[in-house]
Amino acid sequence: MIVTKKIASILLLIVVLSVSFSFTGLPKFFFQQPKVVAKDTIKKTAAIADSLNLVNKTKLILFKKNAHASYYAEKFNGRRTASGRRFDNSKYTAAHRKLPFGTKLKVTNEANGKSVVVEVTDRGPFTKGRDIDLTKKAFMQIASSRYGGSLKVTIEFIK
């Protein structure tokens, strides 16, 4: 008698579920399709991966720890740099007093570990106590806050 009640309740549950699915259809999670990623996102992530692979495959040589970094003011946009290139604050370039033009550097914020790869294209900074001037884009990428200022960074050569 107890067994027949259990079987009857199971059958009743099956009937109720089948009737409810016939009116509402199967739940949406049975038919979810994988999300389509935009091609632009794929290209951007591939470019980022390539730049990271460039850093991972190459040799890093420590140049200076506890270096003081700042960024260019907007008034320099469009002006010629010491290397002859036009300055653009939306690129990944830097100014250093002595390093040769075209030198690739990995600049790492010592406070949060974020880093960026820049190329030396100008001379400077001419403010005493500062070691490197980054473009605003490069600086803001490694900065903890978006208010600017200056950072303590580690500078490494990329070979």
Coordinates of N, CA and C in Angstrom, one line a residue:
M1 N 0.8 -1.2 0.0 CA 0.0 0.0 0.0 C 0.9 1.3 0.0
I2 N 1.9 1.3 0.8 CA 2.8 2.4 0.9 C 3.6 2.6 -0.4
V3 N 4.0 1.5 -1.0 CA 4.7 1.5 -2.3 C 3.8 2.0 -3.4
T4 N 2.6 1.7 -3.5 CA 1.7 2.1 -4.5 C 1.4 3.7 -4.3
K5 N 1.4 4.2 -3.1 CA 1.2 5.6 -2.9 C 2.4 6.4 -3.4
K6 N 3.7 5.8 -3.2 CA 4.9 6.5 -3.7 C 4.9 6.5 -5.2
I7 N 4.5 5.3 -5.8 CA 4.5 5.3 -7.3 C 3.5 6.2 -7.8
A8 N 2.3 6.3 -7.1 CA 1.2 7.2 -7.6 C 1.7 8.6 -7.5
S9 N 2.4 9.0 -6.4 CA 2.8 10.4 -6.3 C 3.9 10.7 -7.3
I10 N 4.8 9.8 -7.6 CA 5.8 10.0 -8.6 C 5.2 10.2 -10.0
L11 N 4.2 9.3 -10.3 CA 3.5 9.5 -11.6 C 2.8 10.8 -11.7
L12 N 2.1 11.2 -10.6 CA 1.4 12.5 -10.6 C 2.4 13.7 -10.8
L13 N 3.6 13.6 -10.2 CA 4.6 14.6 -10.4 C 5.0 14.7 -11.8
I14 N 5.3 13.5 -12.5 CA 5.7 13.5 -13.9 C 4.6 14.1 -14.8
V15 N 3.3 13.7 -14.5 CA 2.2 14.3 -15.3 C 2.2 15.8 -15.2
V16 N 2.3 16.3 -13.9 CA 2.2 17.7 -13.7 C 3.4 18.4 -14.4
L17 N 4.6 17.9 -14.3 CA 5.7 18.5 -15.0 C 5.5 18.5 -16.5
S18 N 5.1 17.4 -17.1 CA 5.0 17.3 -18.5 C 3.9 18.2 -19.0
V19 N 2.8 18.4 -18.3 CA 1.7 19.3 -18.6 C 2.2 20.8 -18.6
S20 N 3.0 21.1 -17.5 CA 3.5 22.5 -17.4 C 4.5 22.8 -18.5
F21 N 5.3 21.8 -18.9 CA 6.3 22.1 -19.9 C 5.6 22.2 -21.3
S22 N 4.5 21.5 -21.4 CA 3.8 21.5 -22.7 C 3.2 22.9 -22.9
F23 N 2.8 23.6 -21.8 CA 2.2 24.9 -22.0 C 3.3 26.0 -22.0
T24 N 4.4 25.9 -21.3 CA 5.4 26.9 -21.2 C 6.6 26.6 -22.0
G25 N 6.8 25.4 -22.5 CA 8.0 25.0 -23.2 C 9.1 24.7 -22.2
L26 N 10.2 24.2 -22.6 CA 11.3 23.8 -21.7 C 11.9 25.1 -21.2
P27 N 12.5 24.9 -20.0 CA 13.2 26.1 -19.4 C 14.3 26.6 -20.4
K28 N 14.6 27.9 -20.3 CA 15.5 28.6 -21.2 C 16.9 28.0 -21.1
F29 N 17.3 27.5 -19.9 CA 18.7 27.1 -19.8 C 19.0 25.8 -20.6
F30 N 17.9 25.1 -21.1 CA 18.2 24.0 -22.0 C 18.6 24.5 -23.4
F31 N 18.3 25.7 -23.8 CA 18.5 26.2 -25.1 C 19.5 27.4 -25.2
Q32 N 20.2 27.6 -24.1 CA 21.1 28.8 -24.1 C 22.2 28.5 -25.1
Q33 N 22.6 29.5 -25.9 CA 23.6 29.5 -26.9 C 24.8 30.1 -26.4
P34 N 26.0 29.7 -26.8 CA 27.2 30.4 -26.3 C 27.2 31.8 -26.8
K35 N 27.8 32.7 -25.9 CA 27.9 34.1 -26.2 C 28.8 34.4 -27.4
V36 N 28.5 35.3 -28.3 CA 29.4 35.6 -29.4 C 30.2 36.8 -29.0
V37 N 31.5 36.7 -29.2 CA 32.5 37.7 -28.8 C 32.7 38.6 -30.0
A38 N 32.7 39.9 -29.9 CA 32.9 40.8 -31.0 C 34.3 40.6 -31.5
K39 N 34.5 40.8 -32.8 CA 35.8 40.6 -33.4 C 36.8 41.7 -32.9
D40 N 36.3 42.9 -32.6 CA 37.2 43.9 -32.1 C 37.8 43.5 -30.8
T41 N 37.0 42.8 -29.9 CA 37.5 42.4 -28.6 C 38.6 41.3 -28.8
I42 N 38.4 40.5 -29.8 CA 39.4 39.4 -30.1 C 40.7 40.1 -30.6
K43 N 40.6 41.1 -31.5 CA 41.8 41.7 -31.9 C 42.5 42.4 -30.8
K44 N 41.7 43.1 -29.9 CA 42.4 43.8 -28.8 C 43.1 42.9 -27.9
T45 N 42.4 41.8 -27.5 CA 43.0 40.8 -26.6 C 44.2 40.1 -27.3
A46 N 44.2 39.9 -28.6 CA 45.3 39.4 -29.3 C 46.5 40.3 -29.3
A47 N 46.2 41.6 -29.4 CA 47.3 42.6 -29.4 C 47.9 42.7 -28.0
I48 N 47.1 42.6 -27.0 CA 47.6 42.7 -25.6 C 48.4 41.4 -25.3
A49 N 47.9 40.3 -25.8 CA 48.7 39.0 -25.6 C 50.0 39.1 -26.3
D50 N 50.1 39.7 -27.5 CA 51.3 39.8 -28.2 C 52.3 40.7 -27.5
S51 N 51.8 41.8 -26.9 CA 52.7 42.7 -26.2 C 53.2 42.0 -24.9
L52 N 52.3 41.2 -24.3 CA 52.8 40.5 -23.1 C 53.8 39.4 -23.4
N53 N 53.5 38.7 -24.6 CA 54.5 37.7 -25.0 C 55.8 38.3 -25.4
L54 N 55.8 39.6 -25.9 CA 57.0 40.3 -26.2 C 57.8 40.5 -24.9
V55 N 57.2 40.9 -23.8 CA 57.8 41.1 -22.6 C 58.3 39.7 -22.0
N56 N 57.4 38.7 -22.1 CA 57.8 37.4 -21.5 C 58.9 36.7 -22.2
K57 N 59.0 36.9 -23.5 CA 60.0 36.2 -24.3 C 61.4 36.9 -24.3
T58 N 61.3 38.2 -23.9 CA 62.5 38.9 -24.0 C 63.2 39.0 -22.6
K59 N 64.4 39.5 -22.6 CA 65.1 39.6 -21.3 C 65.0 41.0 -20.8
L60 N 64.7 41.0 -19.5 CA 64.5 42.3 -18.8 C 65.7 42.6 -17.9
I61 N 66.3 43.8 -18.1 CA 67.5 44.1 -17.4 C 67.1 45.3 -16.5
L62 N 67.3 45.2 -15.2 CA 67.0 46.3 -14.3 C 67.8 47.5 -14.6
F63 N 67.2 48.6 -14.7 CA 67.9 49.9 -14.9 C 67.9 50.7 -13.6
K64 N 66.7 50.9 -13.0 CA 66.6 51.7 -11.8 C 65.4 51.3 -11.0
K65 N 65.6 51.2 -9.7 CA 64.4 51.0 -8.8 C 64.2 52.3 -8.1
N66 N 63.0 52.5 -7.6 CA 62.5 53.7 -6.9 C 62.8 55.0 -7.7
A67 N 62.5 54.8 -9.0 CA 62.6 56.0 -9.9 C 61.4 56.8 -9.7
H68 N 61.5 58.1 -9.9 CA 60.4 59.0 -9.8 C 59.8 59.3 -11.2
A69 N 58.6 58.9 -11.5 CA 58.0 59.1 -12.8 C 56.8 60.1 -12.7
S70 N 56.7 60.9 -13.8 CA 55.6 61.8 -13.9 C 55.1 61.7 -15.4
Y71 N 54.2 62.6 -15.7 CA 53.7 62.5 -17.1 C 53.6 63.9 -17.7
Y72 N 53.6 63.9 -19.1 CA 53.6 65.1 -19.9 C 52.3 65.9 -19.7
A73 N 52.4 67.2 -19.8 CA 51.2 68.1 -19.7 C 50.6 68.1 -21.1
E74 N 49.3 68.4 -21.2 CA 48.6 68.4 -22.5 C 49.2 69.4 -23.5
K75 N 49.8 70.5 -23.0 CA 50.3 71.5 -23.9 C 51.4 71.1 -24.8
F76 N 52.0 69.9 -24.6 CA 53.0 69.4 -25.5 C 52.5 68.6 -26.6
N77 N 51.2 68.3 -26.6 CA 50.6 67.5 -27.8 C 50.8 68.2 -29.1
G78 N 51.3 67.4 -30.1 CA 51.6 67.9 -31.4 C 52.9 68.6 -31.6
R79 N 53.6 68.9 -30.6 CA 55.0 69.4 -30.7 C 56.0 68.4 -31.1
R80 N 57.1 68.8 -31.7 CA 58.2 67.9 -32.0 C 58.9 67.5 -30.8
T81 N 59.3 66.2 -30.7 CA 60.2 65.8 -29.6 C 61.6 65.9 -30.0
A82 N 62.5 65.6 -29.1 CA 64.0 65.7 -29.4 C 64.4 64.7 -30.5
S83 N 63.6 63.6 -30.6 CA 63.9 62.6 -31.7 C 63.4 63.0 -33.0
G84 N 62.6 64.1 -33.1 CA 62.0 64.5 -34.4 C 60.6 64.1 -34.6
R85 N 60.1 63.1 -33.7 CA 58.7 62.7 -33.9 C 57.7 63.7 -33.3
R86 N 56.5 63.6 -33.7 CA 55.4 64.5 -33.1 C 55.0 63.8 -31.8
F87 N 54.9 64.6 -30.7 CA 54.4 64.0 -29.4 C 52.9 63.8 -29.5
D88 N 52.5 62.7 -28.9 CA 51.1 62.3 -28.8 C 50.9 61.7 -27.4
N89 N 50.1 62.4 -26.6 CA 49.8 61.9 -25.2 C 49.0 60.6 -25.2
S90 N 48.5 60.2 -26.3 CA 47.7 58.9 -26.3 C 48.5 57.7 -26.8
K91 N 49.8 57.9 -26.8 CA 50.7 56.7 -27.2 C 51.5 56.3 -26.0
Y92 N 52.3 55.3 -26.2 CA 53.1 54.7 -25.1 C 54.6 55.1 -25.4
T93 N 54.9 56.3 -25.0 CA 56.3 56.8 -25.2 C 56.7 57.5 -23.9
A94 N 58.0 57.8 -23.8 CA 58.6 58.4 -22.6 C 59.7 59.3 -23.0
A95 N 60.1 60.1 -22.0 CA 61.3 61.0 -22.1 C 62.3 60.6 -21.0
H96 N 63.5 60.5 -21.4 CA 64.6 60.2 -20.4 C 65.8 61.1 -20.8
R97 N 66.6 61.5 -19.8 CA 67.7 62.4 -20.1 C 68.8 61.8 -20.9
K98 N 69.1 60.5 -20.6 CA 70.3 59.9 -21.2 C 70.1 58.7 -22.1
L99 N 69.0 58.0 -21.9 CA 68.8 56.7 -22.7 C 68.7 57.0 -24.2
P100 N 69.2 56.2 -25.1 CA 69.1 56.4 -26.5 C 67.6 56.4 -27.0
F101 N 67.3 57.1 -28.0 CA 66.0 57.1 -28.6 C 65.7 55.7 -29.2
G102 N 64.5 55.3 -29.0 CA 64.1 53.9 -29.5 C 64.2 52.8 -28.5
T103 N 64.8 53.2 -27.3 CA 65.0 52.2 -26.2 C 63.6 51.8 -25.7
K104 N 63.3 50.5 -25.6 CA 62.1 50.0 -25.0 C 62.3 49.8 -23.6
L105 N 61.4 50.3 -22.8 CA 61.5 50.1 -21.3 C 60.2 49.6 -20.8
K106 N 60.3 48.7 -19.7 CA 59.1 48.3 -19.0 C 59.1 49.1 -17.7
V107 N 58.1 49.9 -17.5 CA 58.0 50.7 -16.3 C 56.9 50.1 -15.4
T108 N 57.2 49.8 -14.2 CA 56.3 49.1 -13.2 C 56.1 50.0 -12.0
N109 N 54.8 50.2 -11.7 CA 54.4 50.9 -10.5 C 54.7 50.1 -9.3
E110 N 55.6 50.5 -8.4 CA 56.0 49.7 -7.2 C 54.9 49.5 -6.2
A111 N 53.9 50.4 -6.2 CA 52.8 50.4 -5.3 C 51.8 49.3 -5.6
N112 N 51.4 49.1 -6.9 CA 50.4 48.2 -7.3 C 50.8 47.1 -8.2
G113 N 52.1 47.1 -8.7 CA 52.6 46.1 -9.6 C 52.2 46.2 -11.1
K114 N 51.4 47.2 -11.4 CA 51.0 47.4 -12.8 C 52.2 47.9 -13.6
S115 N 52.3 47.4 -14.9 CA 53.4 47.8 -15.7 C 52.9 48.2 -17.1
V116 N 53.8 48.9 -17.8 CA 53.6 49.3 -19.2 C 54.9 49.3 -19.9
V117 N 54.8 49.1 -21.2 CA 56.0 49.1 -22.1 C 56.0 50.4 -22.9
V118 N 57.1 51.2 -22.8 CA 57.2 52.5 -23.5 C 58.4 52.5 -24.3
E119 N 58.5 53.5 -25.2 CA 59.7 53.7 -26.0 C 60.2 55.1 -25.8
V120 N 61.5 55.3 -25.6 CA 62.1 56.6 -25.4 C 62.1 57.4 -26.7
T121 N 61.4 58.5 -26.7 CA 61.4 59.4 -27.9 C 61.7 60.8 -27.6
D122 N 62.1 61.2 -26.4 CA 62.3 62.6 -26.1 C 63.3 62.7 -24.9
R123 N 63.8 63.9 -24.7 CA 64.7 64.2 -23.6 C 63.9 64.8 -22.5
G124 N 64.3 64.6 -21.3 CA 63.6 65.1 -20.1 C 63.5 64.0 -19.1
P125 N 62.8 64.2 -18.0 CA 62.2 65.4 -17.5 C 63.3 66.4 -17.0
F126 N 63.0 67.7 -17.0 CA 63.9 68.7 -16.6 C 63.6 69.2 -15.2
T127 N 62.7 68.5 -14.5 CA 62.4 68.9 -13.1 C 63.4 68.0 -12.3
K128 N 64.0 68.7 -11.3 CA 65.0 68.0 -10.5 C 64.3 66.9 -9.7
G129 N 64.9 65.7 -9.6 CA 64.4 64.6 -8.8 C 63.5 63.7 -9.6
R130 N 63.1 64.0 -10.8 CA 62.3 63.1 -11.7 C 63.2 62.4 -12.6
D131 N 62.9 61.1 -12.8 CA 63.8 60.3 -13.7 C 63.2 60.0 -15.0
I132 N 61.9 59.9 -15.1 CA 61.3 59.6 -16.4 C 59.9 60.3 -16.6
D133 N 59.6 60.8 -17.8 CA 58.3 61.3 -18.1 C 57.6 60.4 -19.0
L134 N 56.4 60.0 -18.6 CA 55.6 59.1 -19.4 C 54.5 59.9 -20.1
T135 N 53.9 59.4 -21.2 CA 52.8 60.0 -21.8 C 51.6 59.8 -20.8
K136 N 50.6 60.6 -20.9 CA 49.5 60.5 -19.9 C 48.8 59.1 -20.0
K137 N 48.7 58.6 -21.2 CA 48.0 57.3 -21.4 C 48.8 56.2 -20.6
A138 N 50.1 56.2 -20.8 CA 51.0 55.2 -20.1 C 50.9 55.4 -18.6
F139 N 51.0 56.6 -18.2 CA 51.0 56.9 -16.7 C 49.7 56.5 -16.1
M140 N 48.6 56.8 -16.7 CA 47.3 56.5 -16.1 C 47.0 55.0 -16.1
Q141 N 47.6 54.3 -17.0 CA 47.5 52.8 -17.1 C 48.1 52.1 -15.8
I142 N 49.2 52.7 -15.3 CA 49.8 52.1 -14.2 C 49.5 52.8 -12.9
A143 N 48.9 53.9 -12.9 CA 48.6 54.7 -11.7 C 47.5 54.0 -10.9
S144 N 47.5 54.2 -9.6 CA 46.5 53.7 -8.7 C 45.2 54.5 -8.8
S145 N 45.4 55.8 -8.9 CA 44.3 56.7 -8.9 C 44.4 57.5 -10.2
R146 N 43.3 58.1 -10.6 CA 43.2 58.8 -11.9 C 43.5 60.3 -11.7
Y147 N 44.0 60.7 -10.6 CA 44.3 62.1 -10.3 C 45.6 62.6 -10.8
G148 N 46.5 61.7 -11.2 CA 47.8 62.1 -11.7 C 48.8 62.2 -10.6
G149 N 49.8 63.1 -10.8 CA 50.8 63.3 -9.9 C 52.1 62.6 -10.3
S150 N 52.7 61.9 -9.4 CA 53.9 61.2 -9.7 C 53.9 59.9 -9.0
L151 N 54.8 59.0 -9.4 CA 54.8 57.6 -8.9 C 56.3 57.2 -8.7
K152 N 56.4 56.2 -7.8 CA 57.7 55.5 -7.6 C 57.6 54.3 -8.5
V153 N 58.5 54.1 -9.5 CA 58.5 53.0 -10.4 C 59.8 52.3 -10.5
T154 N 59.8 51.1 -11.1 CA 61.0 50.4 -11.4 C 61.1 50.4 -12.9
I155 N 62.3 50.8 -13.4 CA 62.5 50.8 -14.9 C 63.4 49.7 -15.3
E156 N 63.0 48.9 -16.3 CA 63.8 47.8 -16.8 C 63.9 48.0 -18.4
F157 N 65.1 47.6 -18.9 CA 65.3 47.6 -20.3 C 64.7 46.3 -20.8
I158 N 64.2 46.4 -22.1 CA 63.7 45.2 -22.7 C 64.7 44.8 -23.8
K159 N 65.3 43.7 -23.8 CA 66.3 43.2 -24.8 C 65.7 42.2 -25.7

